[in-house]
Tab-separated table of N, CA and C in Angstrom:
chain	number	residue	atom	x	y	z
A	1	UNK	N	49.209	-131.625	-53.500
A	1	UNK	CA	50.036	-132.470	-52.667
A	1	UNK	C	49.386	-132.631	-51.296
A	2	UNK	N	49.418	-133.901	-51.021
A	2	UNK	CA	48.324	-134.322	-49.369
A	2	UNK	C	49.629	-134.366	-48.788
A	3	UNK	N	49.666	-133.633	-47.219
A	3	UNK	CA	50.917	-133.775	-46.030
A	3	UNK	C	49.936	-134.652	-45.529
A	4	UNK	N	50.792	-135.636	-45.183
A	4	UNK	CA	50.347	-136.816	-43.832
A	4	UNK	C	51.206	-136.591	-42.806
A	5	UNK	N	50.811	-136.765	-41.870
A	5	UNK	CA	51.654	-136.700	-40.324
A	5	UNK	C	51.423	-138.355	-39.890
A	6	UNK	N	52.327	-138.630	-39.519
A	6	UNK	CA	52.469	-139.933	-38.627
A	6	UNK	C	53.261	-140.163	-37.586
A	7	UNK	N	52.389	-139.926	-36.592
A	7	UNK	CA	53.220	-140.199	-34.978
A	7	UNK	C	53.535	-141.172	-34.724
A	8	UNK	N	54.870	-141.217	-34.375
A	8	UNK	CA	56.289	-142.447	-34.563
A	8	UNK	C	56.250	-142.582	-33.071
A	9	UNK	N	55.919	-141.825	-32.172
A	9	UNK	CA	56.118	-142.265	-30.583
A	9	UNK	C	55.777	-143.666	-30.077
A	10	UNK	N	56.274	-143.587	-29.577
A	10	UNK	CA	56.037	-145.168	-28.652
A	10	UNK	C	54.318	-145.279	-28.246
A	11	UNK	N	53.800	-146.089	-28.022
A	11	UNK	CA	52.700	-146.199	-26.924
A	11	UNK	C	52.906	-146.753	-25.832
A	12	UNK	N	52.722	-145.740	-24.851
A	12	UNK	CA	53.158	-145.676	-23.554
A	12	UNK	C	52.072	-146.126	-22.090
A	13	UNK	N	51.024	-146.108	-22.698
A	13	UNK	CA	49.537	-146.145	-21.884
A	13	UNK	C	49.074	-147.790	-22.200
A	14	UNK	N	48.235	-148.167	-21.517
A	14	UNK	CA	47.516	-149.336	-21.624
A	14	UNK	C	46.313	-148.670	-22.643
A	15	UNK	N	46.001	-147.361	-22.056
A	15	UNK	CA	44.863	-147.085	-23.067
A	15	UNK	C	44.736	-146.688	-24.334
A	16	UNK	N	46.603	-146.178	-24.587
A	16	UNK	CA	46.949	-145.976	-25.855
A	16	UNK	C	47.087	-147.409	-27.168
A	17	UNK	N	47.291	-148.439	-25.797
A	17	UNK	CA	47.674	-149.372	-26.773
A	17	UNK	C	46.450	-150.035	-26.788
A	18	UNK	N	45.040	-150.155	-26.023
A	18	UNK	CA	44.064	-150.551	-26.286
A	18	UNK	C	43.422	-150.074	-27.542
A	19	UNK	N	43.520	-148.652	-27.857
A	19	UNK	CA	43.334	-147.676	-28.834
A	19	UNK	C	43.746	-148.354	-30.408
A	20	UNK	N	44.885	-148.146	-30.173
A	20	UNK	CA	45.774	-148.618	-31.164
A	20	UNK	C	45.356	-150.106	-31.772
A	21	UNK	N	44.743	-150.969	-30.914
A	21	UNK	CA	44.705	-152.588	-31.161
A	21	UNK	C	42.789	-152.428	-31.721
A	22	UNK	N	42.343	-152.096	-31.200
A	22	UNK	CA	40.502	-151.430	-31.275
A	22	UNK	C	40.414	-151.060	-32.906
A	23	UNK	N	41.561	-149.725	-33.037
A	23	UNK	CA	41.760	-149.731	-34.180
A	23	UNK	C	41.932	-150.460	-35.626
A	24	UNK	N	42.949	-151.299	-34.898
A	24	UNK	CA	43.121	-152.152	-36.007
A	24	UNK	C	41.969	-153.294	-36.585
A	25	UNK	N	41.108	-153.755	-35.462
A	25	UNK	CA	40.358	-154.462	-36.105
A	25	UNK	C	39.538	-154.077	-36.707
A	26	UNK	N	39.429	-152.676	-37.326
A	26	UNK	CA	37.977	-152.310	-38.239
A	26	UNK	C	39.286	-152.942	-39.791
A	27	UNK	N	38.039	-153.135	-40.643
A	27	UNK	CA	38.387	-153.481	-42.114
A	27	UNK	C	38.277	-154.869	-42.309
A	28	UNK	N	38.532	-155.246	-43.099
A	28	UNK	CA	38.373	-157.002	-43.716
A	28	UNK	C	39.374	-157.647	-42.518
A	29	UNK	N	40.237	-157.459	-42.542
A	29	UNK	CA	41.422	-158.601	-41.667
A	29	UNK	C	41.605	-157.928	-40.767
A	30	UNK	N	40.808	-157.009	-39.597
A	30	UNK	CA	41.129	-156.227	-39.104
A	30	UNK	C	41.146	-157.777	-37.128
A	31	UNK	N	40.549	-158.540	-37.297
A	31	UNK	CA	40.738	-159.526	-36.536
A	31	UNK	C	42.397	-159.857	-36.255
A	32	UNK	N	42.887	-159.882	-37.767
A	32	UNK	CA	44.397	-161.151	-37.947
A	32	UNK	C	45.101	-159.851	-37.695
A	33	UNK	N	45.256	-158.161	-37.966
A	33	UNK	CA	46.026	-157.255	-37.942
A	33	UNK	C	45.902	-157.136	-36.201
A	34	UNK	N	44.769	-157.191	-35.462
A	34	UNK	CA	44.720	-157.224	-33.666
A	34	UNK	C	45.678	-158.171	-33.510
A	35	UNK	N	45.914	-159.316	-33.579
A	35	UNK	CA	46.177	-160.588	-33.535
A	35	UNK	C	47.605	-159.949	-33.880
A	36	UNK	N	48.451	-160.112	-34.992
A	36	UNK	CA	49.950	-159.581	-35.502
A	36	UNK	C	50.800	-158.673	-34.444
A	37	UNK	N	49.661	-157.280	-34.126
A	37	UNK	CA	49.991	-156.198	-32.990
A	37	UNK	C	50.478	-157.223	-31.899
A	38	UNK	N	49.220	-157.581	-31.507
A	38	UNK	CA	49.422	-157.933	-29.464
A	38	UNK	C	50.414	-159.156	-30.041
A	39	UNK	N	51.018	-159.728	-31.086
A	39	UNK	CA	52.276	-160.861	-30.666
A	39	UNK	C	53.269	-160.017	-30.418
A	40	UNK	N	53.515	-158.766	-31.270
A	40	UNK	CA	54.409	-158.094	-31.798
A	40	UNK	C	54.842	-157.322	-30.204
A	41	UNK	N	53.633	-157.041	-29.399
A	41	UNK	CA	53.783	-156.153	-28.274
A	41	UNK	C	53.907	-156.934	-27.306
A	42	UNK	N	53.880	-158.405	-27.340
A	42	UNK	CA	54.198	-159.237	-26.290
A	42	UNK	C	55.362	-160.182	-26.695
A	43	UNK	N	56.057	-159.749	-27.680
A	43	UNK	CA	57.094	-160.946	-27.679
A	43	UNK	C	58.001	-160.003	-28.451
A	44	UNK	N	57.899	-158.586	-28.300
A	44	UNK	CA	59.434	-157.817	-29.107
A	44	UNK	C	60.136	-158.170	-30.302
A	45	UNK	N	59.124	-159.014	-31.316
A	45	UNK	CA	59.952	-159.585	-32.302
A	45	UNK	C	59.174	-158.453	-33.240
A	46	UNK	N	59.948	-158.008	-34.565
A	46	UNK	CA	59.854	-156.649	-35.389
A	46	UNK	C	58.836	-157.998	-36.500
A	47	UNK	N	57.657	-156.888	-36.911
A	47	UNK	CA	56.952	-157.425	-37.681
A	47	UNK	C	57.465	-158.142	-38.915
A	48	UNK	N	58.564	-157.867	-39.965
A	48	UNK	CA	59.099	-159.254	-40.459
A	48	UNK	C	59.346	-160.430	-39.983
A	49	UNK	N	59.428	-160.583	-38.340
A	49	UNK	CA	59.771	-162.059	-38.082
A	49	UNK	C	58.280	-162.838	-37.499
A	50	UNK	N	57.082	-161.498	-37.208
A	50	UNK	CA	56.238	-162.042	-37.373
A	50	UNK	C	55.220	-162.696	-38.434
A	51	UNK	N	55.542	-162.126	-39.314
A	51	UNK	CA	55.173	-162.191	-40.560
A	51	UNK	C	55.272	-163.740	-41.032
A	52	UNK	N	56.984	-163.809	-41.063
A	52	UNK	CA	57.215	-165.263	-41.840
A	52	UNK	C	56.558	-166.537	-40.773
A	53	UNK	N	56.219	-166.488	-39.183
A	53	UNK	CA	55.878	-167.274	-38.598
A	53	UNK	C	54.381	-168.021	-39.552
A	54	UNK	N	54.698	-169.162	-39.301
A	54	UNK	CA	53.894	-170.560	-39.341
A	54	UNK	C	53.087	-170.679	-38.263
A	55	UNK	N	51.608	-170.986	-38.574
A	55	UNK	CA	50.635	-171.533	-37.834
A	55	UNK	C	51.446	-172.789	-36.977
A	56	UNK	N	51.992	-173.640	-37.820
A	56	UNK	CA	52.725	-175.140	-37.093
A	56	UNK	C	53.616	-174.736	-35.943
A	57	UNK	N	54.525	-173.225	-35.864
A	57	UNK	CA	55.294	-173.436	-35.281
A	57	UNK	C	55.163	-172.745	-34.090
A	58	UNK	N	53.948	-172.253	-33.875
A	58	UNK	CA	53.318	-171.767	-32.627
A	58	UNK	C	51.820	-172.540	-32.069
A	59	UNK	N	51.470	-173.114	-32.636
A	59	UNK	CA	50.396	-173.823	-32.174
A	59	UNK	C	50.850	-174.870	-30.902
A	60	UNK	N	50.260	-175.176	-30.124
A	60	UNK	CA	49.996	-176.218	-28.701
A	60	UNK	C	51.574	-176.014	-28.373
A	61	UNK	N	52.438	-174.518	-29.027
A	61	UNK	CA	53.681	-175.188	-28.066
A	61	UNK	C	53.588	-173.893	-27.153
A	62	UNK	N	54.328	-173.826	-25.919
A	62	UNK	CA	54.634	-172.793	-25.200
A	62	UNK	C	55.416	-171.965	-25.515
A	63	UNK	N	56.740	-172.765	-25.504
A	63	UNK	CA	57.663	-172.022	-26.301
A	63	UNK	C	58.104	-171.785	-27.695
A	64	UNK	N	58.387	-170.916	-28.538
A	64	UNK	CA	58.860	-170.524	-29.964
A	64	UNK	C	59.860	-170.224	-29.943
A	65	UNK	N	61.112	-170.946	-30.923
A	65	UNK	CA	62.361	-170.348	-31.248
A	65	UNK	C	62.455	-170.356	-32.796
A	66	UNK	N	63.044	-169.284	-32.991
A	66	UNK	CA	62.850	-168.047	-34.506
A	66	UNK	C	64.249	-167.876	-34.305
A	67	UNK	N	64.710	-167.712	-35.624
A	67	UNK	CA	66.238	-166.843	-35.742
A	67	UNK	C	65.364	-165.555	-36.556
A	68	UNK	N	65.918	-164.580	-35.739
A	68	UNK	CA	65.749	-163.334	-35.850
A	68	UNK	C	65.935	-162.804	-37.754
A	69	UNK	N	65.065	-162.644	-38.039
A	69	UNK	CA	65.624	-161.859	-39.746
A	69	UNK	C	66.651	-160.941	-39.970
A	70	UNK	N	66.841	-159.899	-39.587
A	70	UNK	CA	67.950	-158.544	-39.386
A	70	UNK	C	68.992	-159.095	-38.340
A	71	UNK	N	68.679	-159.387	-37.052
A	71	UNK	CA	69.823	-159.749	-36.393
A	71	UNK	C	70.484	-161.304	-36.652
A	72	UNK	N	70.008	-161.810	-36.962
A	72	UNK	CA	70.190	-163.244	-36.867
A	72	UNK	C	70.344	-164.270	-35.623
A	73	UNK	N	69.587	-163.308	-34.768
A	73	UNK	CA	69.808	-164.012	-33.019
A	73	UNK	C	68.635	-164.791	-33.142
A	74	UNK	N	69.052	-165.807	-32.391
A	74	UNK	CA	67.911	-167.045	-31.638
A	74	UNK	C	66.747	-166.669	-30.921
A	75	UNK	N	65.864	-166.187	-31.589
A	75	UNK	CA	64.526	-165.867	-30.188
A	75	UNK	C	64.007	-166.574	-29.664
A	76	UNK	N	63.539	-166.854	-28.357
A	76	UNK	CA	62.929	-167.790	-27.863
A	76	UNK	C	61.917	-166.646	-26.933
A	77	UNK	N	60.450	-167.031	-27.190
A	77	UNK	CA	59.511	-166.471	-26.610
A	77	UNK	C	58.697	-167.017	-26.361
């Protein structure tokens, strides 16, 4: 039996979260997984609502409005 540990803490540092994003781009899609993070850490929306986003519905606009998946609130980011 393999124990895994996985630290659930927040990232609290700029350098933690540089870490964290550095990380992600090693592997095949490790570009589009950087990319997923920093929306996710700049716009507070939980990775299912990033997920279902459309290229169309963020491209040349400023603003994005999403109804939330779990909550069902209006995001606008």
């Amino acid at each position: 039996m393999i124990n895994i540990y996985y630290n659930v803490e927040p990232l609290r540092s700029n350098e933690e979260i540089t870490d964290f994003v550095n990380k992600a781009r090693n592997g095949t899609h490790g570009e589009r997984n950087a990319l997923l993070i920093l929306i996710g850490l700049n716009t507070g929306l939980r990775m299912s609502d990033i997920l279902n986003l459309k290229v169309g519905q963020i491209r040349y606009h400023d603003i994005v409005h999403i109804t939330e998946k779990k909550t069902k609130k209006e995001a606008v980011t």
